[in-house]
XYZ file of C-alpha atoms in Angstrom:
749
model
C -9.630 32.160 -41.273
C -10.189 28.766 -39.642
C -7.112 27.458 -41.475
C -4.992 30.288 -40.058
C -6.320 29.736 -36.535
C -5.767 25.983 -36.856
C -2.172 26.609 -37.943
C -1.516 28.959 -35.029
C -2.889 26.612 -32.353
C -1.067 23.597 -33.827
C 2.417 24.948 -33.049
C 4.623 22.486 -31.159
C 1.910 19.806 -31.082
C 3.864 17.263 -33.163
C 6.146 16.197 -30.314
C 5.238 12.956 -28.588
C 5.871 14.248 -25.068
C 4.413 17.725 -25.479
C 2.585 17.539 -22.145
C 5.900 17.079 -20.318
C 8.272 19.437 -22.184
C 9.151 22.857 -20.753
C 11.470 25.699 -21.654
C 13.336 27.416 -18.807
C 13.519 31.225 -19.082
C 14.792 33.504 -16.316
C 13.264 36.544 -14.664
C 15.849 39.180 -13.791
C 15.243 42.379 -11.868
C 16.832 45.642 -13.003
C 15.948 49.005 -11.513
C 12.994 47.425 -9.713
C 11.485 45.972 -12.905
C 11.350 42.256 -13.685
C 12.479 41.296 -17.191
C 11.959 37.884 -18.749
C 15.129 36.701 -20.490
C 15.228 33.746 -22.870
C 18.594 32.570 -21.589
C 19.987 30.693 -18.615
C 23.425 29.929 -17.126
C 25.282 27.017 -18.731
C 25.441 24.739 -15.654
C 21.746 25.117 -14.813
C 20.524 22.231 -16.997
C 22.619 19.584 -15.256
C 21.704 20.949 -11.825
C 17.992 20.787 -12.668
C 18.312 17.165 -13.709
C 20.467 16.139 -10.741
C 18.753 17.983 -7.905
C 15.044 18.348 -8.686
C 12.789 15.273 -8.465
C 10.347 15.183 -11.344
C 12.828 16.456 -13.956
C 14.081 13.369 -15.764
C 15.922 15.050 -18.651
C 17.493 18.463 -19.170
C 19.647 19.981 -21.881
C 21.613 23.080 -22.687
C 21.190 24.406 -26.184
C 22.580 27.275 -28.232
C 21.073 28.383 -31.531
C 23.760 29.092 -34.159
C 24.111 29.627 -37.881
C 27.058 27.800 -39.437
C 28.568 27.183 -42.864
C 28.770 23.518 -43.880
C 30.730 22.185 -46.820
C 31.250 18.862 -48.538
C 33.855 19.257 -51.259
C 32.873 22.292 -53.326
C 29.286 22.267 -52.028
C 28.767 24.848 -49.251
C 25.535 25.922 -47.516
C 24.551 27.982 -44.475
C 22.173 26.341 -42.012
C 20.811 27.249 -38.587
C 21.011 24.575 -35.913
C 21.794 23.832 -32.286
C 24.630 22.737 -30.116
C 22.924 20.649 -27.457
C 23.305 17.796 -24.977
C 22.219 14.192 -25.626
C 18.988 14.763 -23.703
C 17.879 17.210 -26.402
C 17.303 14.270 -28.769
C 15.258 12.465 -26.138
C 13.204 15.455 -24.968
C 11.901 16.145 -28.460
C 11.707 12.461 -29.483
C 13.381 13.195 -32.796
C 12.600 10.590 -35.463
C 15.761 9.102 -36.973
C 15.827 7.988 -40.602
C 19.453 6.866 -40.260
C 21.374 6.244 -37.063
C 20.130 5.709 -33.536
C 18.894 8.355 -31.128
C 20.539 6.668 -28.134
C 24.069 6.653 -29.636
C 23.972 9.725 -31.899
C 26.206 11.782 -29.593
C 28.508 9.024 -28.367
C 31.259 10.667 -30.426
C 31.955 14.329 -29.460
C 32.633 15.075 -33.138
C 29.199 13.780 -34.201
C 26.486 15.777 -35.917
C 22.850 14.972 -36.727
C 21.302 16.480 -39.868
C 17.728 16.958 -40.934
C 16.685 15.144 -44.080
C 16.613 18.294 -46.249
C 20.044 19.400 -44.998
C 21.520 15.983 -45.769
C 20.116 16.137 -49.301
C 21.432 19.686 -49.782
C 24.948 18.562 -48.790
C 25.171 15.036 -50.201
C 22.363 14.845 -52.748
C 20.780 12.018 -50.740
C 19.653 11.218 -47.218
C 20.721 7.561 -47.353
C 24.008 5.849 -46.526
C 25.708 8.999 -45.254
C 26.467 7.769 -41.716
C 30.146 8.208 -40.943
C 30.726 10.726 -43.712
C 32.680 13.882 -42.933
C 31.368 17.415 -43.292
C 33.254 20.603 -42.536
C 31.765 23.282 -40.279
C 32.976 26.842 -40.728
C 35.671 25.668 -43.135
C 37.780 24.510 -40.162
C 36.138 21.850 -37.965
C 35.366 18.329 -39.173
C 32.172 16.614 -38.041
C 31.074 13.001 -38.435
C 27.457 12.438 -39.535
C 25.911 10.180 -36.905
C 22.245 10.483 -37.837
C 19.607 11.853 -40.183
C 16.245 12.913 -38.756
C 12.932 13.745 -40.385
C 12.440 17.398 -41.270
C 10.672 19.351 -38.581
C 7.206 20.757 -39.310
C 6.795 24.463 -39.994
C 4.761 24.739 -36.805
C 7.657 24.684 -34.360
C 8.910 27.570 -32.226
C 12.573 26.463 -32.133
C 13.409 25.224 -35.660
C 16.815 23.728 -36.482
C 18.556 21.983 -39.397
C 21.301 20.226 -37.436
C 22.284 19.273 -33.880
C 25.818 18.817 -32.585
C 27.200 18.016 -29.099
C 27.306 21.055 -26.832
C 30.864 20.227 -25.747
C 32.211 21.507 -29.058
C 30.511 24.880 -28.682
C 33.390 27.056 -27.473
C 34.790 23.985 -25.770
C 36.559 24.729 -22.509
C 35.320 28.338 -22.170
C 35.573 29.035 -18.469
C 32.819 31.693 -18.472
C 30.266 29.035 -19.452
C 30.517 27.491 -16.000
C 29.404 30.622 -14.123
C 25.868 31.168 -12.909
C 26.207 34.874 -13.639
C 26.437 34.344 -17.427
C 23.130 33.746 -19.209
C 23.684 32.464 -22.728
C 22.036 29.051 -23.075
C 18.544 27.844 -23.886
C 17.494 25.208 -21.359
C 14.818 22.571 -21.992
C 13.544 19.990 -19.498
C 11.327 16.904 -19.588
C 9.149 16.182 -16.563
C 8.111 12.712 -15.518
C 4.493 11.764 -16.169
C 3.612 11.824 -12.461
C 5.480 15.061 -11.642
C 3.562 17.855 -9.923
C 4.142 20.966 -12.009
C 3.642 23.462 -9.190
C 6.049 21.614 -6.919
C 8.728 21.284 -9.594
C 8.358 24.903 -10.719
C 8.668 26.176 -7.150
C 11.930 24.255 -6.763
C 13.243 25.519 -10.143
C 12.658 29.107 -9.001
C 15.016 28.622 -6.040
C 17.939 26.948 -7.769
C 19.862 29.875 -9.320
C 19.827 31.803 -6.050
C 21.111 28.732 -4.218
C 23.935 28.216 -6.734
C 25.071 31.839 -7.038
C 27.903 32.962 -4.801
C 26.483 36.505 -4.643
C 22.973 37.670 -3.916
C 21.011 37.795 -7.158
C 17.626 39.048 -8.294
C 17.325 36.244 -10.823
C 15.224 33.096 -10.856
C 14.344 30.477 -13.468
C 10.864 29.082 -14.072
C 9.051 26.600 -16.328
C 7.303 27.662 -19.529
C 5.174 24.947 -21.149
C 5.726 23.908 -24.765
C 2.025 24.643 -25.324
C 2.622 28.323 -24.514
C 5.804 28.924 -26.515
C 4.001 30.258 -29.557
C 0.691 31.645 -28.331
C 1.578 32.926 -24.856
C 5.122 34.218 -25.041
C 4.612 37.838 -24.030
C 5.788 38.682 -20.530
C 5.404 41.802 -18.443
C 7.015 42.265 -15.040
C 7.844 38.553 -14.972
C 4.376 37.185 -15.761
C 2.674 35.980 -18.937
C 0.344 38.679 -20.255
C -0.551 37.154 -23.617
C 1.004 36.917 -27.049
C -0.303 35.682 -30.380
C -3.285 34.120 -28.624
C -4.792 37.626 -28.675
C -4.677 37.597 -32.485
C -6.226 34.116 -32.573
C -9.112 35.346 -30.432
C -9.414 38.593 -32.384
C -9.568 37.077 -35.856
C -11.851 34.257 -34.711
C -14.312 36.834 -33.409
C -14.020 38.898 -36.598
C -14.693 35.825 -38.757
C -17.816 35.098 -36.702
C -18.898 38.719 -37.086
C -18.572 38.486 -40.880
C -20.752 35.364 -40.821
C -23.221 37.185 -38.572
C -23.467 40.099 -41.027
C -24.195 37.663 -43.859
C -26.897 35.960 -41.783
C -28.406 39.360 -40.974
C -28.645 40.105 -44.686
C -30.566 36.899 -45.255
C -32.960 37.727 -42.409
C -33.488 41.254 -43.723
C -34.205 40.250 -47.282
C -36.360 37.264 -46.289
C -38.652 39.333 -44.092
C -38.649 42.198 -46.616
C -40.046 39.807 -49.228
C -42.848 38.751 -46.875
C -45.646 40.289 -48.948
C -44.594 38.306 -51.999
C -44.801 35.066 -50.012
C -47.877 35.944 -47.975
C -50.269 34.470 -50.531
C -48.278 31.230 -50.623
C -48.461 30.978 -46.822
C -52.188 31.708 -46.849
C -52.962 29.079 -49.479
C -50.803 26.423 -47.812
C -52.412 27.076 -44.434
C -55.910 27.000 -45.974
C -55.085 23.593 -47.475
C -54.131 22.196 -44.093
C -50.423 22.877 -43.640
C -49.545 23.470 -40.000
C -47.191 26.162 -38.783
C -44.485 23.666 -37.830
C -44.481 22.299 -41.364
C -44.085 25.802 -42.808
C -41.274 26.563 -40.375
C -39.533 23.369 -41.474
C -39.982 24.368 -45.146
C -38.485 27.852 -44.689
C -35.545 26.580 -42.619
C -34.931 23.895 -45.255
C -34.830 26.597 -47.920
C -32.308 28.535 -45.845
C -30.192 25.407 -45.414
C -30.215 24.741 -49.145
C -28.990 28.270 -49.800
C -26.313 27.802 -47.103
C -25.111 24.580 -48.763
C -24.974 26.310 -52.137
C -22.982 29.132 -50.549
C -20.623 26.561 -49.026
C -19.926 25.031 -52.444
C -19.183 28.473 -53.878
C -16.958 29.324 -50.909
C -14.912 26.139 -51.364
C -14.352 27.018 -55.032
C -13.258 30.520 -54.046
C -10.937 29.069 -51.391
C -9.227 26.865 -53.943
C -8.649 29.894 -56.165
C -7.712 32.457 -53.496
C -5.831 30.397 -50.887
C -2.435 30.703 -52.646
C -2.773 34.513 -52.624
C -3.833 34.436 -48.971
C -0.756 32.340 -48.149
C 1.458 34.956 -49.793
C -0.250 37.632 -47.744
C 0.231 35.982 -44.342
C 3.523 34.208 -45.070
C 2.243 30.694 -44.398
C 1.583 27.548 -46.409
C -1.977 26.705 -45.446
C -3.685 23.733 -47.107
C -7.445 23.423 -47.585
C -7.379 19.746 -46.561
C -10.872 18.720 -47.630
C -9.879 15.091 -47.137
C -9.431 15.676 -43.414
C -12.533 14.596 -41.457
C -12.162 17.490 -39.002
C -12.314 20.025 -41.850
C -15.370 18.359 -43.397
C -17.154 18.235 -40.039
C -16.367 21.889 -39.316
C -17.499 23.001 -42.778
C -20.781 21.120 -42.441
C -21.274 22.444 -38.906
C -20.793 26.053 -40.013
C -23.204 25.475 -42.899
C -25.879 24.003 -40.627
C -25.506 26.670 -37.941
C -25.599 29.528 -40.463
C -28.531 28.007 -42.328
C -30.607 27.432 -39.214
C -29.643 30.733 -37.576
C -30.306 32.803 -40.703
C -33.554 31.022 -41.480
C -35.027 30.767 -37.997
C -36.516 34.253 -37.596
C -37.856 34.510 -41.175
C -39.398 31.039 -40.787
C -41.276 31.971 -37.605
C -42.262 35.363 -39.029
C -43.561 34.101 -42.385
C -45.392 31.177 -40.838
C -47.275 33.507 -38.482
C -49.449 35.088 -41.230
C -53.193 34.566 -40.841
C -54.655 32.888 -43.943
C -57.983 34.733 -43.701
C -56.331 38.158 -43.816
C -53.962 37.161 -46.591
C -56.616 35.620 -48.836
C -58.896 38.655 -48.345
C -56.104 40.728 -49.837
C -55.400 42.651 -46.657
C -51.895 44.096 -46.483
C -49.514 42.164 -44.256
C -48.533 44.203 -41.217
C -44.767 44.401 -40.818
C -44.448 46.586 -37.724
C -42.151 44.382 -35.686
C -40.370 43.025 -38.759
C -39.648 46.554 -39.992
C -38.181 47.519 -36.625
C -36.055 44.382 -36.540
C -34.803 45.021 -40.088
C -33.802 48.552 -39.125
C -32.030 47.208 -36.073
C -30.168 44.668 -38.167
C -29.076 47.344 -40.678
C -27.813 49.464 -37.782
C -25.924 46.444 -36.445
C -24.323 45.750 -39.820
C -23.110 49.289 -40.360
C -21.991 49.618 -36.751
C -19.649 46.673 -37.318
C -18.483 48.080 -40.660
C -17.711 51.504 -39.174
C -15.810 49.903 -36.293
C -13.689 48.055 -38.866
C -13.062 51.278 -40.810
C -11.908 53.148 -37.681
C -9.742 50.267 -36.446
C -8.104 49.877 -39.864
C -7.191 53.570 -39.966
C -5.746 53.512 -36.443
C -3.696 50.333 -37.001
C -2.207 51.883 -40.152
C -1.442 55.123 -38.301
C 0.262 53.257 -35.444
C 2.509 51.300 -37.805
C 3.474 54.418 -39.753
C 3.992 56.351 -36.507
C 6.660 53.918 -35.351
C 8.184 53.431 -38.797
C 8.690 57.179 -39.121
C 10.221 57.445 -35.655
C 13.743 58.844 -35.439
C 15.905 55.723 -35.108
C 19.107 57.531 -34.226
C 20.784 56.011 -37.286
C 20.189 55.865 -41.038
C 18.794 52.518 -42.170
C 18.690 53.480 -45.847
C 21.440 52.234 -48.179
C 22.710 50.070 -45.310
C 23.568 46.376 -45.747
C 24.444 43.878 -43.023
C 26.488 40.688 -43.439
C 27.419 37.968 -40.982
C 31.166 37.809 -40.434
C 33.517 34.933 -39.736
C 37.084 34.726 -38.475
C 38.498 34.958 -42.008
C 36.630 38.208 -42.648
C 37.915 39.696 -39.390
C 41.493 38.719 -40.212
C 41.264 40.247 -43.703
C 39.034 43.150 -42.696
C 41.404 45.963 -43.674
C 41.888 44.495 -47.154
C 38.162 43.776 -47.614
C 37.268 47.295 -46.486
C 39.778 48.874 -48.862
C 38.636 46.811 -51.867
C 34.950 47.485 -51.163
C 35.539 51.249 -51.066
C 37.747 51.101 -54.166
C 34.932 49.323 -56.015
C 32.860 52.489 -55.778
C 29.857 50.544 -54.476
C 30.526 51.224 -50.788
C 31.216 54.470 -48.942
C 32.234 53.056 -45.552
C 32.378 49.745 -43.645
C 31.582 49.164 -39.970
C 31.786 46.226 -37.563
C 29.540 45.398 -34.629
C 29.086 42.403 -32.352
C 25.304 42.764 -32.516
C 22.623 43.210 -35.118
C 21.996 46.957 -35.012
C 18.244 46.407 -34.492
C 18.557 43.713 -31.805
C 19.364 43.633 -28.111
C 22.787 41.975 -28.226
C 25.068 41.511 -25.221
C 24.283 43.191 -21.932
C 25.193 43.091 -18.287
C 25.046 44.866 -14.950
C 27.197 45.341 -11.830
C 28.969 48.374 -13.293
C 29.888 51.440 -11.272
C 30.610 54.919 -12.592
C 31.372 58.451 -11.638
C 28.331 60.332 -10.388
C 26.160 57.234 -10.058
C 24.508 55.610 -7.037
C 23.037 52.090 -6.899
C 24.365 51.540 -10.404
C 24.792 47.770 -10.076
C 21.096 47.126 -10.812
C 21.093 49.043 -14.108
C 21.211 46.884 -17.251
C 23.737 48.128 -19.803
C 24.046 46.926 -23.419
C 27.553 46.351 -24.787
C 28.634 46.960 -28.373
C 32.020 45.948 -29.773
C 32.620 48.079 -32.856
C 35.346 49.450 -35.097
C 36.206 53.110 -35.604
C 34.029 53.478 -38.720
C 30.827 52.009 -37.294
C 29.238 55.333 -36.302
C 29.925 56.904 -39.695
C 28.682 53.824 -41.540
C 25.377 53.674 -39.699
C 24.861 57.425 -39.473
C 24.949 57.573 -35.675
C 25.775 61.038 -34.359
C 28.028 62.180 -31.543
C 26.425 64.564 -29.042
C 29.832 65.466 -27.605
C 33.400 64.256 -27.495
C 34.993 62.193 -30.241
C 34.798 58.694 -31.659
C 37.332 55.874 -31.755
C 40.565 55.964 -33.724
C 41.944 53.251 -35.993
C 44.434 52.388 -33.248
C 42.617 49.707 -31.220
C 45.379 49.460 -28.613
C 45.228 53.200 -28.010
C 41.493 52.982 -27.265
C 41.717 49.889 -25.059
C 40.613 51.862 -21.997
C 38.261 54.274 -23.808
C 34.521 53.910 -24.309
C 31.646 55.697 -25.950
C 28.251 55.828 -24.249
C 24.771 56.874 -25.304
C 22.970 59.968 -24.027
C 20.731 57.880 -21.768
C 23.865 56.469 -20.107
C 25.346 59.969 -19.767
C 22.232 61.097 -17.873
C 22.835 58.344 -15.315
C 26.237 59.888 -14.583
C 24.733 63.040 -13.112
C 25.039 66.673 -14.088
C 27.780 68.089 -16.252
C 29.595 66.543 -19.169
C 30.193 62.792 -19.147
C 33.474 63.218 -21.031
C 36.393 62.102 -18.895
C 34.262 60.271 -16.322
C 35.204 56.730 -15.298
C 33.147 53.549 -15.654
C 34.311 50.442 -13.794
C 33.456 47.081 -15.331
C 34.675 44.573 -12.828
C 38.199 45.595 -11.939
C 38.848 47.433 -15.200
C 38.252 51.220 -15.497
C 37.174 52.840 -18.768
C 37.235 56.536 -19.619
C 34.331 58.111 -21.508
C 35.656 59.892 -24.618
C 32.395 60.451 -26.499
C 28.617 60.517 -26.094
C 26.498 59.034 -28.907
C 22.940 60.196 -29.456
C 20.416 57.571 -28.354
C 19.347 55.117 -31.023
C 16.477 52.664 -31.262
C 17.026 48.905 -31.005
C 15.337 45.683 -29.866
C 11.828 46.953 -29.002
C 10.760 49.396 -31.720
C 8.041 50.799 -29.451
C 10.254 51.662 -26.492
C 13.609 53.189 -25.688
C 16.469 50.703 -25.437
C 18.761 50.323 -22.465
C 21.839 52.579 -22.147
C 24.671 51.443 -24.419
C 28.428 51.273 -23.903
C 30.698 51.020 -26.998
C 34.158 49.431 -27.039
C 36.737 49.713 -29.811
C 37.067 45.959 -30.231
C 36.457 44.897 -33.868
C 37.811 41.398 -33.165
C 34.574 40.674 -31.264
C 32.350 41.572 -34.214
C 29.660 39.288 -35.629
C 28.230 41.665 -38.227
C 29.679 43.827 -40.990
C 27.753 46.894 -42.135
C 28.186 48.494 -45.547
C 27.027 52.016 -46.344
C 26.419 51.742 -50.055
C 26.752 54.442 -52.694
C 23.257 55.678 -53.670
C 24.549 56.611 -57.112
C 25.205 52.967 -58.014
C 22.234 50.794 -59.089
C 21.416 48.083 -56.546
C 22.148 45.174 -58.883
C 25.494 46.670 -59.898
C 26.369 47.464 -56.284
C 25.639 43.905 -55.149
C 27.667 42.467 -58.026
C 30.696 44.572 -57.058
C 30.411 43.644 -53.365
C 30.001 39.959 -54.238
C 33.105 39.997 -56.457
C 35.200 41.395 -53.589
C 33.821 38.861 -51.105
C 34.414 35.936 -53.481
C 38.076 36.892 -53.739
C 38.745 37.544 -50.063
C 36.151 35.255 -48.428
C 35.798 32.529 -51.050
C 35.046 29.702 -48.621
C 31.742 31.279 -47.587
C 28.683 32.038 -49.739
C 27.793 35.692 -50.282
C 24.783 36.511 -48.121
C 23.437 39.895 -47.063
C 20.395 41.739 -45.746
C 19.167 45.260 -46.271
C 18.675 46.840 -42.857
C 15.486 48.610 -43.950
C 13.990 45.195 -44.851
C 14.986 43.854 -41.429
C 13.390 46.919 -39.865
C 10.125 46.372 -41.762
C 10.080 42.732 -40.637
C 9.934 43.962 -37.031
C 6.335 44.975 -37.704
C 5.217 41.710 -39.248
C 2.457 41.064 -36.705
C 1.162 44.627 -36.812
C 1.245 44.688 -40.604
C -0.660 41.397 -40.705
C -3.292 42.869 -38.392
C -3.507 45.960 -40.569
C -3.827 43.998 -43.808
C -6.394 41.557 -42.434
C -8.311 44.452 -40.886
C -8.501 46.072 -44.321
C -9.756 42.838 -45.874
C -12.323 42.295 -43.142
C -13.446 45.925 -43.374
C -13.941 45.581 -47.128
C -15.840 42.315 -46.661
C -18.036 43.766 -43.945
C -18.793 46.870 -46.017
C -19.463 44.826 -49.157
C -21.840 42.437 -47.397
C -23.593 45.316 -45.623
C -23.974 47.186 -48.911
C -25.437 44.115 -50.587
C -28.042 43.919 -47.849
C -28.720 47.639 -48.054
C -28.987 47.396 -51.837
C -31.594 44.656 -51.538
C -33.598 46.581 -48.948
C -33.450 49.730 -51.068
C -34.766 47.770 -54.037
C -37.577 46.375 -51.905
C -38.437 49.820 -50.495
C -38.525 51.323 -53.963
C -40.837 48.511 -55.092
C -43.133 48.984 -52.092
C -43.392 52.738 -52.694
C -43.648 52.692 -56.493
C -47.224 53.984 -56.499
C -46.336 56.734 -54.030
C -43.403 57.694 -56.258
C -45.671 57.729 -59.318
C -48.179 60.035 -57.618
C -45.421 62.379 -56.428
C -43.994 62.597 -59.957
C -47.432 63.366 -61.414
C -47.784 66.125 -58.817
C -44.446 67.614 -59.889
C -41.813 66.027 -57.634
C -38.280 66.141 -59.053
C -35.909 63.194 -59.413
C -33.616 64.753 -56.794
C -36.488 65.115 -54.348
C -37.559 61.507 -54.774
C -33.972 60.260 -54.340
C -33.702 62.259 -51.103
C -37.036 60.847 -49.949
C -35.934 57.246 -50.441
C -32.415 57.779 -49.114
C -33.017 59.752 -45.944
C -34.365 56.825 -43.904
C -31.286 54.737 -44.667
C -28.943 57.662 -43.926
C -30.623 58.046 -40.536
C -29.918 54.383 -39.792
C -26.260 54.843 -40.735
C -26.137 57.930 -38.519
C -27.293 55.837 -35.561
C -24.604 53.274 -36.483
C -21.944 55.993 -36.339
C -23.029 56.972 -32.828
C -22.888 53.353 -31.682
C -19.645 52.445 -33.482
C -17.544 55.392 -32.278
C -17.353 54.470 -28.550
C -16.921 50.769 -29.395
C -14.027 51.515 -31.766
C -12.452 53.974 -29.312
C -12.573 51.469 -26.445
C -11.192 48.638 -28.608
C -8.287 50.626 -30.051
C -7.489 52.400 -26.791
C -6.946 49.016 -25.139
C -4.931 47.729 -28.124
C -2.637 50.761 -28.092
C -1.864 50.286 -24.384
C 0.403 47.393 -25.373
C 2.778 49.866 -27.051
C 4.919 52.295 -25.085
C 5.365 54.472 -28.178
C 1.916 55.043 -29.638
C -0.359 57.477 -31.395
C -3.174 59.530 -29.906
C -6.691 58.724 -31.070
C -7.920 61.862 -32.847
C -11.581 62.859 -33.176
C -11.335 63.483 -36.911
C -10.857 59.743 -37.542
C -14.386 59.073 -36.291
C -15.758 61.919 -38.402
C -13.969 60.620 -41.492
C -15.189 57.046 -40.890
C -18.735 58.342 -40.457
C -18.576 60.386 -43.653
C -17.215 57.374 -45.550
C -20.016 55.172 -44.200
C -22.699 57.719 -45.142
C -21.266 58.123 -48.647
C -21.183 54.345 -49.082
C -24.813 54.107 -47.944
C -25.912 56.960 -50.235
C -24.149 55.471 -53.245
C -25.646 52.047 -52.500
C -29.199 53.336 -52.051
C -29.053 55.970 -54.795
C -28.871 53.417 -57.585
C -32.257 51.983 -56.705
C -33.640 55.406 -55.746
C -32.689 56.958 -59.087
C -34.017 53.924 -60.939
C -37.375 54.344 -59.184
C -37.369 58.138 -59.615
C -36.846 58.083 -63.377
C -39.403 55.323 -63.997
C -42.516 56.215 -65.998
C -45.290 56.985 -63.409
C -47.984 55.724 -65.831
C -46.684 52.143 -65.393
C -47.039 52.281 -61.609
C -50.453 53.999 -61.633
C -52.232 52.315 -64.532
C -53.743 49.571 -62.313
C -55.553 52.128 -60.159
């Protein structure tokens, strides 16, 4: 778990100027609620650099995926169009070329080392070579940089001058259009609070109209761990998981230490004679304490060696589970120091109480054969067992609730059918040949229908405000999402019309018609929305159909109202509704053959929408999986401790058991006798664990607008499971003691 935590906290720490680098998001107010948007107006970067003291570099940046080709070799890579300052802000390390002159030519491009090798087969002597972007634009390689580490929040494989990104687009110069990532570098002596206060004023000063939008600074150190915003302020992020799993790992260690304490004190009678003899021969208490702690440390070191072996074996499987590439790194001094520190702390902590307890025996009483009194030790052992099972039951309840929450959202009505649905990125050639591609795909028998959309169906996409419509008041502050689709998009995705009709194949005919979602229709007042007018700027649109609401962007909430336009030329994604009667491999082969004929310049790439949907729950699924593992570990360790205590109890009461059997006690009765005390302890654990688990999961669920209710039966089920586990664990030793020959236990009397 330390390796995972180390990986999480190491994000974005490889940049030389990490203490001075900031991202610039914007807070925008809609309907009285502040939303944090990861986008800024295009001209903001230059204004920040020119007008705010303390900001010494600033850059626009736009993340894009592009096709690159050299001869017959073609690959897709994600990268950034950015300004020259981008190279300086992140202190990119050049293998070939110079950082200062990399963008002196507007047709230049800088590649990462792996991208250069993928295109040219080498990363050397490629300066000045030509590569083709999107099968149309030529770029001149002006530099090769080292590959970025995996621990970076904004990864990229190439960087090209921002000027060539939709060069000359007039809308990029407006402060009302948010489309660009903005990064800034502060001077070493800059006062963050002063600079941030000035940044927050700039957009309002530059906008010609009054605006409820302001930019602010977000430190590179917070990009990964503290990227969750609510009402314009940071409220957490992945840092919560770092804290959570760190605490859980410590709890697992604590349970193991408790086991050692329990078993050490339980074996006190067996070591009482040793303590008595050593004390009689002159050993002081401090020397005995040192001996027992040393023994505990030796066991801890042995456990450490075993754990390292297990890590070597299991780490690859753990990496597959969490989707990372963690390395044990035993050659790193920090890892060695941490491992030794954990070993020492666990050894001393686990051995401290047993050492003081065992060394407190009086030699006179022990050597006279008097039974060692264990009153306080027995109470402490019971308390430790209760603590162990309390933790285990909390894990069981939390695991069940996390699983239920994930399934609850996954089974939510999406408003469209994600099954048998494939998405593909489109390019200009695919749009131009769309009718032919659509026809050939359907003729292949692999596809039932084909739709176009400007946005990923599960993502937010384009949006805007300042619309007015029939029946609405104060509509300018409502955020509306825009979708540019073709006439077959609704059928392809399984979206349903609540009223009205969809678009026709005649785009010109529908140039002034729109579809809206039910949530939008409600904003238009009572009565049918069909025929009502929506003004977007100076252009009026007539509502011809109302689409049932569908889920997108945040899977736990309801998306903003949506407005559909019949404008397939603006599409970025193609959706294929595949034929369920055709095997997947055959279907993909047929689709690929069509695309190779009619879109041969681009590699065939696709995604199943249901896989994309599942990926939306990556964090929750990781929590669920790790919770299951931790629950199993906690239960296993607790059961091992309980097993040892049961064995000790059976040994202590062997004569009692023998007498009871001679007097006619049954095996079942003896098993009940030995088990009931442990079941009582587990019962107390259930009472303690239930409110703790409820409080923990109630707070966790508050982060989700769409969430389950915590039902009482979950606590009952977890309690029953815990009791059954305890009974099974104890019963083995109880049955073993019950079926033993009583003559063997009584023959010494």
